[in-house]
GROMACS .gro file of C-alpha atoms in nm:
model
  448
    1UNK     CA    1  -1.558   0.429   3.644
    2UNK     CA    2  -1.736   0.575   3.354
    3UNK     CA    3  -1.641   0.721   3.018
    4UNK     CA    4  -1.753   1.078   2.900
    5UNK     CA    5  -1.699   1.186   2.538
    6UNK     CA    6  -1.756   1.426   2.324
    7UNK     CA    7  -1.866   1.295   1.944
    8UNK     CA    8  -1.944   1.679   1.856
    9UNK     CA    9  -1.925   1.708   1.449
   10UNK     CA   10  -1.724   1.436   1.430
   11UNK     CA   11  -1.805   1.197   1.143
   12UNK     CA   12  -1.493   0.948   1.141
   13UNK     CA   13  -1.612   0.869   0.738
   14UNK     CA   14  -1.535   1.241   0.673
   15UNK     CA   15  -1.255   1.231   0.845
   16UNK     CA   16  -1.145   0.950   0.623
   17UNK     CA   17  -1.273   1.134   0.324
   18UNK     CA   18  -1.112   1.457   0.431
   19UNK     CA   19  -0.760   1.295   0.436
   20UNK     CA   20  -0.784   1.131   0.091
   21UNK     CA   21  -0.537   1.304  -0.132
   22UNK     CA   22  -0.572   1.525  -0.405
   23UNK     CA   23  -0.412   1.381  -0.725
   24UNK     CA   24  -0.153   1.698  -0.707
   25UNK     CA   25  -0.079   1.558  -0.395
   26UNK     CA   26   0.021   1.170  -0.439
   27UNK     CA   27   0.397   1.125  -0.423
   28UNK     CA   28   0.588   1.101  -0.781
   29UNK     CA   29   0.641   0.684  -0.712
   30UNK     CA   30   0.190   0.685  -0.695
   31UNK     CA   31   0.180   0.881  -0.969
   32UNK     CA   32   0.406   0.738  -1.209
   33UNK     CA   33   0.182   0.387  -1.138
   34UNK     CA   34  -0.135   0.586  -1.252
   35UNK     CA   35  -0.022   0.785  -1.510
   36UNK     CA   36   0.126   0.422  -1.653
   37UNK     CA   37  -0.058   0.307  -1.969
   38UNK     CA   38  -0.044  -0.039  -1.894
   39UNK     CA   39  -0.209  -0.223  -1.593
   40UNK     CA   40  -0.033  -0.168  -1.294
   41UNK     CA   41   0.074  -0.417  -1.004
   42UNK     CA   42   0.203  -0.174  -0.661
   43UNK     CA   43   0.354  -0.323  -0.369
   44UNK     CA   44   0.501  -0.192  -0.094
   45UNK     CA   45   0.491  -0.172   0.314
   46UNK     CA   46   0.213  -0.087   0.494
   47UNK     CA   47   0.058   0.279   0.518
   48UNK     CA   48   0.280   0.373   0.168
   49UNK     CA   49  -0.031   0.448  -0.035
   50UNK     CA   50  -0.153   0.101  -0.257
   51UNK     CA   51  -0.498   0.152  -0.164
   52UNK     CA   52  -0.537   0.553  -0.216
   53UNK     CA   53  -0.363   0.464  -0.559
   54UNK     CA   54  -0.626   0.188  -0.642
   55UNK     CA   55  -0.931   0.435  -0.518
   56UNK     CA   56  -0.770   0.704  -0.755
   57UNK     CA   57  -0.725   0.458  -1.046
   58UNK     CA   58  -1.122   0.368  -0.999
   59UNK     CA   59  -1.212   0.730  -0.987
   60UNK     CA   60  -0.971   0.815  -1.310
   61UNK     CA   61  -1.116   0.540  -1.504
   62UNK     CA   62  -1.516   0.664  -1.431
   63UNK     CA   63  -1.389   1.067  -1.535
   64UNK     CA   64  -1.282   0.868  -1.864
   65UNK     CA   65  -1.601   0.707  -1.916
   66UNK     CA   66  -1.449   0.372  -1.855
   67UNK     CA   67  -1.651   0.093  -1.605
   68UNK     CA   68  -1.408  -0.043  -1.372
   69UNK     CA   69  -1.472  -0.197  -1.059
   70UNK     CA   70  -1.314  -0.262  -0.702
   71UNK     CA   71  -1.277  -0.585  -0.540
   72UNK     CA   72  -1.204  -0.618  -0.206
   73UNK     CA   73  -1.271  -0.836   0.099
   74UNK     CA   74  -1.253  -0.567   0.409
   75UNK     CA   75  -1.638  -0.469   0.467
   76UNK     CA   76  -1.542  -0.154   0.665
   77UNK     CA   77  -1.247  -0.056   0.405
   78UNK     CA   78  -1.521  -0.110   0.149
   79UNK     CA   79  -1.733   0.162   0.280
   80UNK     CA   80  -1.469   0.455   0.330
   81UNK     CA   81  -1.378   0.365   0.013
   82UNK     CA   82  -1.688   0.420  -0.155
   83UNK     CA   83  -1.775   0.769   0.101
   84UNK     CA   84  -1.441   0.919  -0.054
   85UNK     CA   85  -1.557   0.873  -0.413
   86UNK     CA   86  -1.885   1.023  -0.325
   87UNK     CA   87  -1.694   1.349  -0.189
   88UNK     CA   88  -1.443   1.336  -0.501
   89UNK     CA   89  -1.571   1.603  -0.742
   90UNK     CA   90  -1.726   1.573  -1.040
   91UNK     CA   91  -1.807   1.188  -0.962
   92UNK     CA   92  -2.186   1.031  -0.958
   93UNK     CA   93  -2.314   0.910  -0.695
   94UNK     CA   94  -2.397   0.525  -0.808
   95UNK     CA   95  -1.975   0.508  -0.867
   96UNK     CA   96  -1.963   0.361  -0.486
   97UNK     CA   97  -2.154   0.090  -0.601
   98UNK     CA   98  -1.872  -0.045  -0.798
   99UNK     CA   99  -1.675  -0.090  -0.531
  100UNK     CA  100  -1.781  -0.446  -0.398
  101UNK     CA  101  -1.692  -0.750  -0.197
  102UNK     CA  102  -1.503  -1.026  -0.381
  103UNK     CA  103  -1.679  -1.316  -0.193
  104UNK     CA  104  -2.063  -1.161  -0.184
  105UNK     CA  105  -2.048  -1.083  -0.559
  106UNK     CA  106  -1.881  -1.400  -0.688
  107UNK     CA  107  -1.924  -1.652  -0.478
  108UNK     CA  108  -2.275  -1.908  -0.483
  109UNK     CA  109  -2.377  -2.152  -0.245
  110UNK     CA  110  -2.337  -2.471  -0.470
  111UNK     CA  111  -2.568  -2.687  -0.585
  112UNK     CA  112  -2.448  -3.047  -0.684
  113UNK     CA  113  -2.478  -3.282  -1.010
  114UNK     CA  114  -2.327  -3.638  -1.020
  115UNK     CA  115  -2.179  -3.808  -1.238
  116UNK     CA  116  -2.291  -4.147  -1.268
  117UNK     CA  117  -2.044  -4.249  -1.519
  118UNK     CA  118  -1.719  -4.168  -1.352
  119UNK     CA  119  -1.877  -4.183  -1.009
  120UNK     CA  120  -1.790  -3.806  -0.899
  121UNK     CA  121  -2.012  -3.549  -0.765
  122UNK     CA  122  -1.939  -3.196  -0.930
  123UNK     CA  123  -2.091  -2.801  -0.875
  124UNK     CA  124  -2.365  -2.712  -1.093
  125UNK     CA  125  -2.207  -2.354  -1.098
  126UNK     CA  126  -1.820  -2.446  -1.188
  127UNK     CA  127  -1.752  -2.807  -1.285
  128UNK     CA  128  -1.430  -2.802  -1.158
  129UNK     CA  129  -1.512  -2.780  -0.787
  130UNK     CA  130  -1.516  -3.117  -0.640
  131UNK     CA  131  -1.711  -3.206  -0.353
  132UNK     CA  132  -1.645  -2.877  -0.075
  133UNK     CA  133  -1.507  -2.574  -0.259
  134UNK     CA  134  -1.344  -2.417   0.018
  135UNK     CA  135  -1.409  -2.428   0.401
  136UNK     CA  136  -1.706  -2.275   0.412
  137UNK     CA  137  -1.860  -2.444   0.138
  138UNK     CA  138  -1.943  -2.199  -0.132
  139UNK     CA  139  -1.778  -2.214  -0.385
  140UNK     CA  140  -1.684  -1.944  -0.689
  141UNK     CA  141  -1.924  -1.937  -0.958
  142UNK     CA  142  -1.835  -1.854  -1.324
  143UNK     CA  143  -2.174  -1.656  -1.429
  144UNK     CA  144  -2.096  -1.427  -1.181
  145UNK     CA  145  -1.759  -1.344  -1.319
  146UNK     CA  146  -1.861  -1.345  -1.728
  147UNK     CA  147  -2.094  -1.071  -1.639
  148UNK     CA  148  -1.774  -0.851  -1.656
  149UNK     CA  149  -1.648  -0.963  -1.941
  150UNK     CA  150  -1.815  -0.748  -2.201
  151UNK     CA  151  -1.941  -0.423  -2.013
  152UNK     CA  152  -1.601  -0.376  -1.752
  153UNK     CA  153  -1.316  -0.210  -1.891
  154UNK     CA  154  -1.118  -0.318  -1.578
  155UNK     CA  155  -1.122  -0.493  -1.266
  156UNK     CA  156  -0.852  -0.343  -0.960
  157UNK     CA  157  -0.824  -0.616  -0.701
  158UNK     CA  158  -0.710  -0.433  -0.315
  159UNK     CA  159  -0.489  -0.669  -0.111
  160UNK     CA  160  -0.468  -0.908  -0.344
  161UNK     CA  161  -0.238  -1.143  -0.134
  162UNK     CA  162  -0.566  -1.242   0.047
  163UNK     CA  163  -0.734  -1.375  -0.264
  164UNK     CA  164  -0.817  -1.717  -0.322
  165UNK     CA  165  -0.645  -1.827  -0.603
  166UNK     CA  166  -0.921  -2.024  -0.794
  167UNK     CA  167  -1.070  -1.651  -0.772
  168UNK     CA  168  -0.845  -1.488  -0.936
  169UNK     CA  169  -0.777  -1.737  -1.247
  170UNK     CA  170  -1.183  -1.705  -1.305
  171UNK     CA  171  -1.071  -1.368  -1.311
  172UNK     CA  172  -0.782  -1.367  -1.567
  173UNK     CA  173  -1.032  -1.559  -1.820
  174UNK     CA  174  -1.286  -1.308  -1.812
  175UNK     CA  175  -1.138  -0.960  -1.781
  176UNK     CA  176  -0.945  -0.798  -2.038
  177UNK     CA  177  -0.753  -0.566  -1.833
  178UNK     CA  178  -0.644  -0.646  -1.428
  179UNK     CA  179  -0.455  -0.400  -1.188
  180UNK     CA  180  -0.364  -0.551  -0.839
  181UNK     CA  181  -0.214  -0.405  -0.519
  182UNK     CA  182  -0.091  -0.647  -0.232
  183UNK     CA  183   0.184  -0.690  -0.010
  184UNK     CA  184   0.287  -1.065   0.139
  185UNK     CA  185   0.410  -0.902   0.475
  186UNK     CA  186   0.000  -0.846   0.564
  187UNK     CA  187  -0.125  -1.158   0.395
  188UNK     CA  188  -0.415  -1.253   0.659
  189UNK     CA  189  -0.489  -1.609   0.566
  190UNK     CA  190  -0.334  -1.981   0.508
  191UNK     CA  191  -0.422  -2.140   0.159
  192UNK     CA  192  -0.450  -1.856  -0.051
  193UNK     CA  193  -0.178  -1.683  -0.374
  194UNK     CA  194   0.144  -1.824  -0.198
  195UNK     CA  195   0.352  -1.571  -0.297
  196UNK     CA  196   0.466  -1.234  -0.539
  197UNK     CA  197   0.641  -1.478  -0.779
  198UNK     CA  198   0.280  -1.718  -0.807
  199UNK     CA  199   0.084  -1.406  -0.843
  200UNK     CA  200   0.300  -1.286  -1.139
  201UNK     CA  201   0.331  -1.618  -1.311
  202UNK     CA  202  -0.055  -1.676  -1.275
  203UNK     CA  203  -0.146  -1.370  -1.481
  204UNK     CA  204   0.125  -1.368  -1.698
  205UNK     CA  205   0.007  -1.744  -1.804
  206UNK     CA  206  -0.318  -1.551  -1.883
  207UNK     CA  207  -0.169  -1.318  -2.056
  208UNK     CA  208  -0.217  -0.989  -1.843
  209UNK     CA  209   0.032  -0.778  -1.919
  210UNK     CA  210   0.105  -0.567  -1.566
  211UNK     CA  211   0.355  -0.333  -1.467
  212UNK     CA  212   0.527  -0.360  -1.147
  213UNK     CA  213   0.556  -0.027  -0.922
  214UNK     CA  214   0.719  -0.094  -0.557
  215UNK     CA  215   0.606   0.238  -0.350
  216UNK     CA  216   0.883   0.328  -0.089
  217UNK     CA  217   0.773   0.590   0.108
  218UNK     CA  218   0.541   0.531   0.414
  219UNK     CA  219   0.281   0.799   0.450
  220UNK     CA  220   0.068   0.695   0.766
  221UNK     CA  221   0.237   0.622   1.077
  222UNK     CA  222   0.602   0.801   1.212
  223UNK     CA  223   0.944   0.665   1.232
  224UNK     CA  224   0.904   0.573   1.601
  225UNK     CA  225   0.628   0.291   1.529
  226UNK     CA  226   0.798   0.195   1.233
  227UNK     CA  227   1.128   0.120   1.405
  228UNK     CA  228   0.947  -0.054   1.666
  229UNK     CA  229   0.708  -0.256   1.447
  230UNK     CA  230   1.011  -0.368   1.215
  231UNK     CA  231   1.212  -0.489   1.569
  232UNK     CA  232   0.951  -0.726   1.700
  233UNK     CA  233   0.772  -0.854   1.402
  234UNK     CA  234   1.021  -0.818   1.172
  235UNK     CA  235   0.788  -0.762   0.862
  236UNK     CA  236   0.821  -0.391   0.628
  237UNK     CA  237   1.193  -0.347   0.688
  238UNK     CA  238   1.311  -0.190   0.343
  239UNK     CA  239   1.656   0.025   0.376
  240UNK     CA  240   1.464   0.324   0.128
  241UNK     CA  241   1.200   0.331   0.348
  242UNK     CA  242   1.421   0.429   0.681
  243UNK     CA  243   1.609   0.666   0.514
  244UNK     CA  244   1.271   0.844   0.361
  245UNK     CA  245   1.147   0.836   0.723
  246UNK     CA  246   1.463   0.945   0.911
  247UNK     CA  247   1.471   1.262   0.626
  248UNK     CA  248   1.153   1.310   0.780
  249UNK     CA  249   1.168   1.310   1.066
  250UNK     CA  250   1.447   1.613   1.053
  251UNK     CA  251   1.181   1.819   1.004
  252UNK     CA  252   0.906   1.689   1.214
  253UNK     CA  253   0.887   1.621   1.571
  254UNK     CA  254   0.573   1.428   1.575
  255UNK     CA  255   0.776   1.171   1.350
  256UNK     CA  256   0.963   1.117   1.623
  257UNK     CA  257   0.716   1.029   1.854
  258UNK     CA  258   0.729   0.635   1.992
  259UNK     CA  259   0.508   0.327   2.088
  260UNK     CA  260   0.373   0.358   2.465
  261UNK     CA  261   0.402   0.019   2.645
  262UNK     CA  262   0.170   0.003   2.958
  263UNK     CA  263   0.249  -0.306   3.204
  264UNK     CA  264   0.180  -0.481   3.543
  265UNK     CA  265  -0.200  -0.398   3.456
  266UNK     CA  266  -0.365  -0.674   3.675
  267UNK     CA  267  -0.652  -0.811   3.467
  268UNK     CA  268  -0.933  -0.726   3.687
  269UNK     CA  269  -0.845  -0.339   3.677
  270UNK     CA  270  -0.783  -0.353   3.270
  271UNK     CA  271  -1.103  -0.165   3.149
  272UNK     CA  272  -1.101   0.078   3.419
  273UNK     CA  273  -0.710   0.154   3.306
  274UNK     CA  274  -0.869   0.173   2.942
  275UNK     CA  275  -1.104   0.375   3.051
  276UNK     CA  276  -0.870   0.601   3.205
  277UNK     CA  277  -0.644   0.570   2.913
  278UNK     CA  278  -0.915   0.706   2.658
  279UNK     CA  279  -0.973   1.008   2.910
  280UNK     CA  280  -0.649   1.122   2.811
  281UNK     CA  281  -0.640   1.490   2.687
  282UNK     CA  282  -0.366   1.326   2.426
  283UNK     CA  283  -0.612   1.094   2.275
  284UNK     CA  284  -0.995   1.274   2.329
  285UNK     CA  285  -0.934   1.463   2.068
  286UNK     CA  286  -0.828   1.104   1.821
  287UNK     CA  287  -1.032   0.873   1.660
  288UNK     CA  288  -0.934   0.545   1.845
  289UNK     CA  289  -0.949   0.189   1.759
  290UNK     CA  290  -0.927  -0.116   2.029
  291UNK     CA  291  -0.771  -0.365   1.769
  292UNK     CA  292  -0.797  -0.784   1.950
  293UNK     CA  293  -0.594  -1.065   1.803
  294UNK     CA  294  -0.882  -1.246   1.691
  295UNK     CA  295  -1.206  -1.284   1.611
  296UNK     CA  296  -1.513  -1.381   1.771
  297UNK     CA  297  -1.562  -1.692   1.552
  298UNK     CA  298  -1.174  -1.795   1.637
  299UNK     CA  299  -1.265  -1.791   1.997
  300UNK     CA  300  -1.600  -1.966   1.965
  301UNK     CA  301  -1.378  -2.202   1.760
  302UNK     CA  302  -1.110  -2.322   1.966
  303UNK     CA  303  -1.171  -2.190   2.328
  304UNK     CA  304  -1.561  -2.235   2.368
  305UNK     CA  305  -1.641  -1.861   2.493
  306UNK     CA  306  -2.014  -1.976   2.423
  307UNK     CA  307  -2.141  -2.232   2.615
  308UNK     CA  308  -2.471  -2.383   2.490
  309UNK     CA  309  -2.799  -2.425   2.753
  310UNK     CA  310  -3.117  -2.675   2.777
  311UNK     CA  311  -3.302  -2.439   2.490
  312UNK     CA  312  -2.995  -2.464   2.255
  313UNK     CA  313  -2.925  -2.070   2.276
  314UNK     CA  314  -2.541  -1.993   2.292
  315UNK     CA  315  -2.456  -1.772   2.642
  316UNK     CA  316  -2.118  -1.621   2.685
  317UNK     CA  317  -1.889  -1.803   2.906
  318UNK     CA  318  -1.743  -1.433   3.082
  319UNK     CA  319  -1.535  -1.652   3.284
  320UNK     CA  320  -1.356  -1.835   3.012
  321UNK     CA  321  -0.999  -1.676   3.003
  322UNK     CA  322  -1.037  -1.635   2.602
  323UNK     CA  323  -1.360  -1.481   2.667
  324UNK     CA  324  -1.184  -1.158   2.772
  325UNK     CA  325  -0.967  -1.076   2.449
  326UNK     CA  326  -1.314  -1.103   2.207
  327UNK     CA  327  -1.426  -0.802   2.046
  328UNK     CA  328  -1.752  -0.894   2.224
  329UNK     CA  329  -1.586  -0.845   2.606
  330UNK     CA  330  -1.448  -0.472   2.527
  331UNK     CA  331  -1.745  -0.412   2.374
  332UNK     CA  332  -2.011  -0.494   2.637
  333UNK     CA  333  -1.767  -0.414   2.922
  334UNK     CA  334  -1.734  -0.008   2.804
  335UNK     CA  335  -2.070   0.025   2.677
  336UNK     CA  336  -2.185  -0.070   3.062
  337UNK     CA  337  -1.918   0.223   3.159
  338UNK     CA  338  -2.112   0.454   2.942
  339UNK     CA  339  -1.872   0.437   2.640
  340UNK     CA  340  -1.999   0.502   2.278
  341UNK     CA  341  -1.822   0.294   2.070
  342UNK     CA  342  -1.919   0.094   1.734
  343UNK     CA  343  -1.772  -0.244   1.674
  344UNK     CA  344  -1.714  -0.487   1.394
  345UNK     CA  345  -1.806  -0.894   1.401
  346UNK     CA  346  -1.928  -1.058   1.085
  347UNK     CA  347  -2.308  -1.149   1.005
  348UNK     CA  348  -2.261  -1.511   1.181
  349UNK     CA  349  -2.073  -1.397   1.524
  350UNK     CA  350  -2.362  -1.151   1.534
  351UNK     CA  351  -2.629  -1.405   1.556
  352UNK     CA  352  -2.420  -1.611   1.796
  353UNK     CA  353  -2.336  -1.282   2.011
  354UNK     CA  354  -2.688  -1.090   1.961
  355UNK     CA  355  -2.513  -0.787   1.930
  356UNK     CA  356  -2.637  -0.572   1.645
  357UNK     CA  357  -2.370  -0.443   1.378
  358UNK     CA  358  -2.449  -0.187   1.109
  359UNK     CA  359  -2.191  -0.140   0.839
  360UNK     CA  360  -2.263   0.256   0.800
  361UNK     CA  361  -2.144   0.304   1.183
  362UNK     CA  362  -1.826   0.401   1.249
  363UNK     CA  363  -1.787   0.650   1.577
  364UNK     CA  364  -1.529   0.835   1.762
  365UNK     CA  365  -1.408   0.481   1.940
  366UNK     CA  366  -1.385   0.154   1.730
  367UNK     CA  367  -1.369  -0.197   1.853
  368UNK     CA  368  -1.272  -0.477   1.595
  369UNK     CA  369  -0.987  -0.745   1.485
  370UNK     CA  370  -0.698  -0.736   1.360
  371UNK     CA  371  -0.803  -0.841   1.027
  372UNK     CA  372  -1.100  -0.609   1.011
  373UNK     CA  373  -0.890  -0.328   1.075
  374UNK     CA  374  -0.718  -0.407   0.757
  375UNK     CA  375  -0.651  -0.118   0.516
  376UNK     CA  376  -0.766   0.173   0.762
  377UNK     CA  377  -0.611   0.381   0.983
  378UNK     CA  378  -0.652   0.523   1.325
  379UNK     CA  379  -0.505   0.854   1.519
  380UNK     CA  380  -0.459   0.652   1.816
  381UNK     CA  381  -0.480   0.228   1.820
  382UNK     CA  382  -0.470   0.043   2.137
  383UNK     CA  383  -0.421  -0.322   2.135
  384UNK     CA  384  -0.483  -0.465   2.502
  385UNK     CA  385  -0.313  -0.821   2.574
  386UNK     CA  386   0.003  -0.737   2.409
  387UNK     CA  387   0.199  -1.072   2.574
  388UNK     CA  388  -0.020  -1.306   2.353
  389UNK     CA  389   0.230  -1.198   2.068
  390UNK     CA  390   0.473  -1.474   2.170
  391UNK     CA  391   0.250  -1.722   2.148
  392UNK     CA  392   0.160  -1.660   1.798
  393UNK     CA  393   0.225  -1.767   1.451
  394UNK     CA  394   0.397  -1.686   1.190
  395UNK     CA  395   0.079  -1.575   0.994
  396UNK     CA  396  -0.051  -1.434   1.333
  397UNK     CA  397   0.288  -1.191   1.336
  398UNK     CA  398   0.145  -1.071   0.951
  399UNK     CA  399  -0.174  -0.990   1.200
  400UNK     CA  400   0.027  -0.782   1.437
  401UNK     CA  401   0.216  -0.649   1.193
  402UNK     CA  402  -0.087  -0.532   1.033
  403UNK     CA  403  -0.235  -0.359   1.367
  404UNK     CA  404   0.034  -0.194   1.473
  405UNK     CA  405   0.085  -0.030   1.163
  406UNK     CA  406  -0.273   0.101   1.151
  407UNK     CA  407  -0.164   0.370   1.398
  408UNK     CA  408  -0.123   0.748   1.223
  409UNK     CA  409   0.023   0.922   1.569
  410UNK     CA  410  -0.010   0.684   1.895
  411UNK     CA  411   0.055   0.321   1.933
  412UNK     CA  412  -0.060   0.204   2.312
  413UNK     CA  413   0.019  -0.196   2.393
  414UNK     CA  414  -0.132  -0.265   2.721
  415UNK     CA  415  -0.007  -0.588   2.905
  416UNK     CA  416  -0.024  -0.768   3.216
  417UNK     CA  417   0.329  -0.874   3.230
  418UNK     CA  418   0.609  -0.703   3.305
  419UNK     CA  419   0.733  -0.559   2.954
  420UNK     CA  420   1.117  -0.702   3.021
  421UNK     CA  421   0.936  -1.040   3.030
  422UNK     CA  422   0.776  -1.046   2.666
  423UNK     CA  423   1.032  -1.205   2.455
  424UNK     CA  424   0.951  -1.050   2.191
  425UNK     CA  425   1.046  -0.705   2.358
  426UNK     CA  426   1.387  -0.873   2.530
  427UNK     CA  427   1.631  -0.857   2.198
  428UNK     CA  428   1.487  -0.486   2.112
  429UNK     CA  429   1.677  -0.168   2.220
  430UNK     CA  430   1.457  -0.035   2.502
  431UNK     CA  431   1.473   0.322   2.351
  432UNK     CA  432   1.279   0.287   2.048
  433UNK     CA  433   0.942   0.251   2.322
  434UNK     CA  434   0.838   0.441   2.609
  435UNK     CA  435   0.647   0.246   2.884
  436UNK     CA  436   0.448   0.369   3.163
  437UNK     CA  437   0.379   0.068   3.490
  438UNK     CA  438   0.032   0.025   3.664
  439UNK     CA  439   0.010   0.216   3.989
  440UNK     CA  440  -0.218   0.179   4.262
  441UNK     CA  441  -0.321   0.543   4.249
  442UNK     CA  442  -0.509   0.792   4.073
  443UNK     CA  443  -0.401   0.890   3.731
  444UNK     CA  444  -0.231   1.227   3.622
  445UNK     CA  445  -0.169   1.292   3.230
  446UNK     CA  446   0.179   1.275   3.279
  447UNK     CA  447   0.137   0.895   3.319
  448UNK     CA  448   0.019   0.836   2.961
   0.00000   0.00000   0.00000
C-alpha cells in the first residue's frame, strides 16, 4: 500500500508563524508576566503559553533597542522560533540569530592542564571541571559566557528544567538580568536543576531578582486529551486549569473531542494501518507528527539495532525487535510506500544511520522523538507502540507526558495489545477515549 498526499502551499513553518499570537491577543496571566518590570520566571502545564511569552519578551526587548538573547536546547523549536520573529513586523532580519542553542554556543571540547603539585588534571577552559565534564565530555566554557556580559541586556532561558546546572550558575555570574520559563512535569533528562525550589534558590544566591508568574490556562490541545493525559501519566493536573477548560468547552465542540486508541494491530500489518490511518479525510488536511519513545542513539545504546560488519560500517539490524520503534524504521518503511515525510535524528545518529537531516525541513508529515518534539505542536500526533508506556520510567512518563500533549486536535495511540490489557489504561474511566480494533478488512472513514 502506498501513500498519496497533497503538500500544495503548505509550509508547516508558516503555519507555525501564522498561529503565533498577536500581543492583543495573549491572555491577561501572559501579559501581566511581560508587561512586569522585573525579570520574569513562568511556569505552568504544557501548551499554556511559556514559550510564545519568552518569543514575545525577545521580540519586545529588540523594538526597545535592547540585545537579548534565547537559549534553548530543541534544534527544531529553535528554528520556528526564529521564522516567527522574521514574520513579526517591524523586526530585522539578523534578530533570529539571537535565538541559539545553549550547548553549541557555550559549550568547548576541553583541553586539559595538570597540576603537578596537587596531582589533579583540570580544563584549560573552566578550572573547576575535573577530569570528564559531563557524559559527553565537553564541558562549559567561561569565555563563551563573558562575551554577554557587557553587550546583552538579557538572557531568556526556554525549558529551563532541562538545563545543566553548572550552565546556568556560569550564567548568573555573567548576566545582569535572567528570565526563565520551565515546568518539572516535562523535565527530559536525569542529572540536571532538580527541582522549582533549586532553581529559585540558585539565582536568588546570585542575586537575580525574578518574578514568579504560574500561567493557568492551556491554549493548545482540548479538554478530551487533557483529561486523558492527566489519567494515565498523571503529570499537568491543576484544579484552575479543568475548570478553564470545562468553561471551554461549553462553547466549543471540538474541545470536546477525545484520544483515539487503535488495538489488536498485529505488527506485521502496522505501517500499512498507518498508512491507512494518514489517508484519513480527518487528518489529510493536518500537519501530522509520528512521535517514538526514543531515540536512535537510545536504541543503538542498549538494544544493538546496528550491528557492525568485516569493514567496520554499522548496518541496521531490521530484525531486532527495538529496531522497529526507531525514528529510522517509520522513516525508511513510509518513504518506500511513497510517503513524504521529514524526520529528526541528531548529527551523530545521522552518520551511524546515513540518512540525511536538514534542519530547515519540516513537511506536511513529521517523524521524530519524544524529546525532539519538545515545545511544538501538531494538528494530529500519532504515537505507534503505545503498550511500551508500562514499561517505562518515571522520567520516561515526563516523555509521554510531553507527546501526548503536543497534539492541538487529534491524539491517535496505536497498539498491538488489546487496550483493556495496558495497565496503564485499566484504572481510567473508559469514556474519556474512543478506540477503534484492527479488522481484517478494508477500511471505511467511519473506522478512524
Amino acid at each position: 500500500m502506498r501513500l498519496k498526499q497533497d503538500q500544495t502551499n503548505f509550509n508547516p513553518k508558516d503555519e507555525y508563524a501564522v498561529s503565533f499570537p498577536k500581543f492583543e491577543w495573549l491572555s491577561v496571566q501572559q501579559r501581566q508576566a511581560l508587561n512586569d518590570n522585573a525579570p520574569f520566571y513562568i511556569t505552568g502545564p504544557a501548551g499554556c503559553g511559556k514559550s510564545i511569552v519568552v518569543l514575545w519578551k525577545h521580540i519586545n526587548n529588540i523594538k526597545s533597542n535592547k540585545k537579548s538573547v534565547i537559549l534553548t536546547y530543541n534544534v527544531m523549536l529553535r528554528e520556528f522560533m526564529k521564522h516567527c520573529v522574521l514574520k513579526t513586523e517591524g523586526i530585522p532580519a539578523n534578530s533570529s540569530h539571537e535565538i541559539l542553542s545553549l550547548y553549541k554556543e557555550l559549550r568547548e571540547k576541553p583541553y586539559w592542564k595538570i597540576d603537578n603539585e596537587r596531582n589533579i588534571k583540570y580544563c584549560g577552559y573552566n578550572p573547576m571541571c575535573k577530569n570528564n565534564p559531563d557524559q559527553s565530555g565537553f564541558c562549559w566554557c567561561e569565555s563563551k559566557f563573558q562575551k554577554y556580559h557587557e553587550n546583552t541586556y538579557e538572557i531568556i532561558i526556554d525549558e529551563a528544567q532541562d538545563f545543566d546546572v553548572r550552565a546556568l550558575e556560569i550564567l548568573a555570574r555573567n548576566i545582569r538580568y535572567i528570565c526563565i520559563s520551565a515546568d518539572f512535569d516535562q523535565q527530559m533528562y536525569s542529572g540536571r536543576i532538580q527541582n522549582e525550589n533549586t532553581l529559585l534558590n540558585l539565582l536568588g544566591y546570585f542575586g537575580k531578582q525574578i518574578n514568579l508568574h504560574h500561567l493557568k490556562e492551556i491554549f493548545r490541545y482540548p479538554l478530551g486529551i487533557y483529561n486523558f493525559v492527566i489519567s494515565v501519566v498523571g503529570k499537568g493536573r491543576d484544579r484552575e486549569t479543568l475548570e478553564y477548560l470545562e468553561a471551554k468547552a461549553q462553547n466549543d465542540s471540538l474541545n470536546n473531542r477525545l484520544p483515539l486508541i487503535c488495538d489488536k494491530i498485529p505488527e506485521d500489518r502496522e505501517i500499512e494501518y498507518l498508512i491507512k490511518l494518514l489517508d484519513v479525510q480527518r487528518y489529510k488536511g493536518t500537519n501530522v507528527a509520528i512521535l517514538v519513545p526514543y531515540s536512535i542513539r537510545d536504541r543503538i545504546k542498549h538494544n544493538g539495532i546496528y550491528q557492525m560488519d568485516n569493514n567496520g560500517n554499522y548496518i541496521f539490524n531490521k530484525q531486532h525487535k527495538s529496531a522497529f520503534c526507531s525514528v529510522e524504521y517509520y522513516v525508511r518503511e513510509l518513504k518506500e510506500r511513497g510517503a513524504q515525510c521529514t524526520f529528526y535524528i541528531n548529527e551523530s545518529d545521522c552518520k551511524v544511520t546515513g540518512l540525511e537531516y536538514n534542519e530547515s525541513d519540516f513537511s506536511k508529515l513529521h517523524i521524530c522523538s519524544f524529546k525532539s518534539a519538545k515545545g511544538l505542536e501538531f494538528d494530529t500526533v500519532i504515537i505507534p507502540k503505545f503498550e511500551f508506556i508500562d514499561v517505562a520510567s518515571n522520567n520516561q512518563l515526563k516523555e509521554y507526558y510531553v507527546a501526548m500533549t503536543r497534539a492541538k486536535i487529534n491524539l491517535i495511540l496505536l497498539t498491538k495489545l488489546d487496550a483493556n490489557d495496558i495497565i496503564k489504561l485499566k484504572n481510567i474511566d473508559s469514556r474519556i477515549y474512543n478506540k477503534t480494533t484492527y479488522k481484517e478488512k478494508s477500511y471505511n472513514e467511519t473506522d478512524f
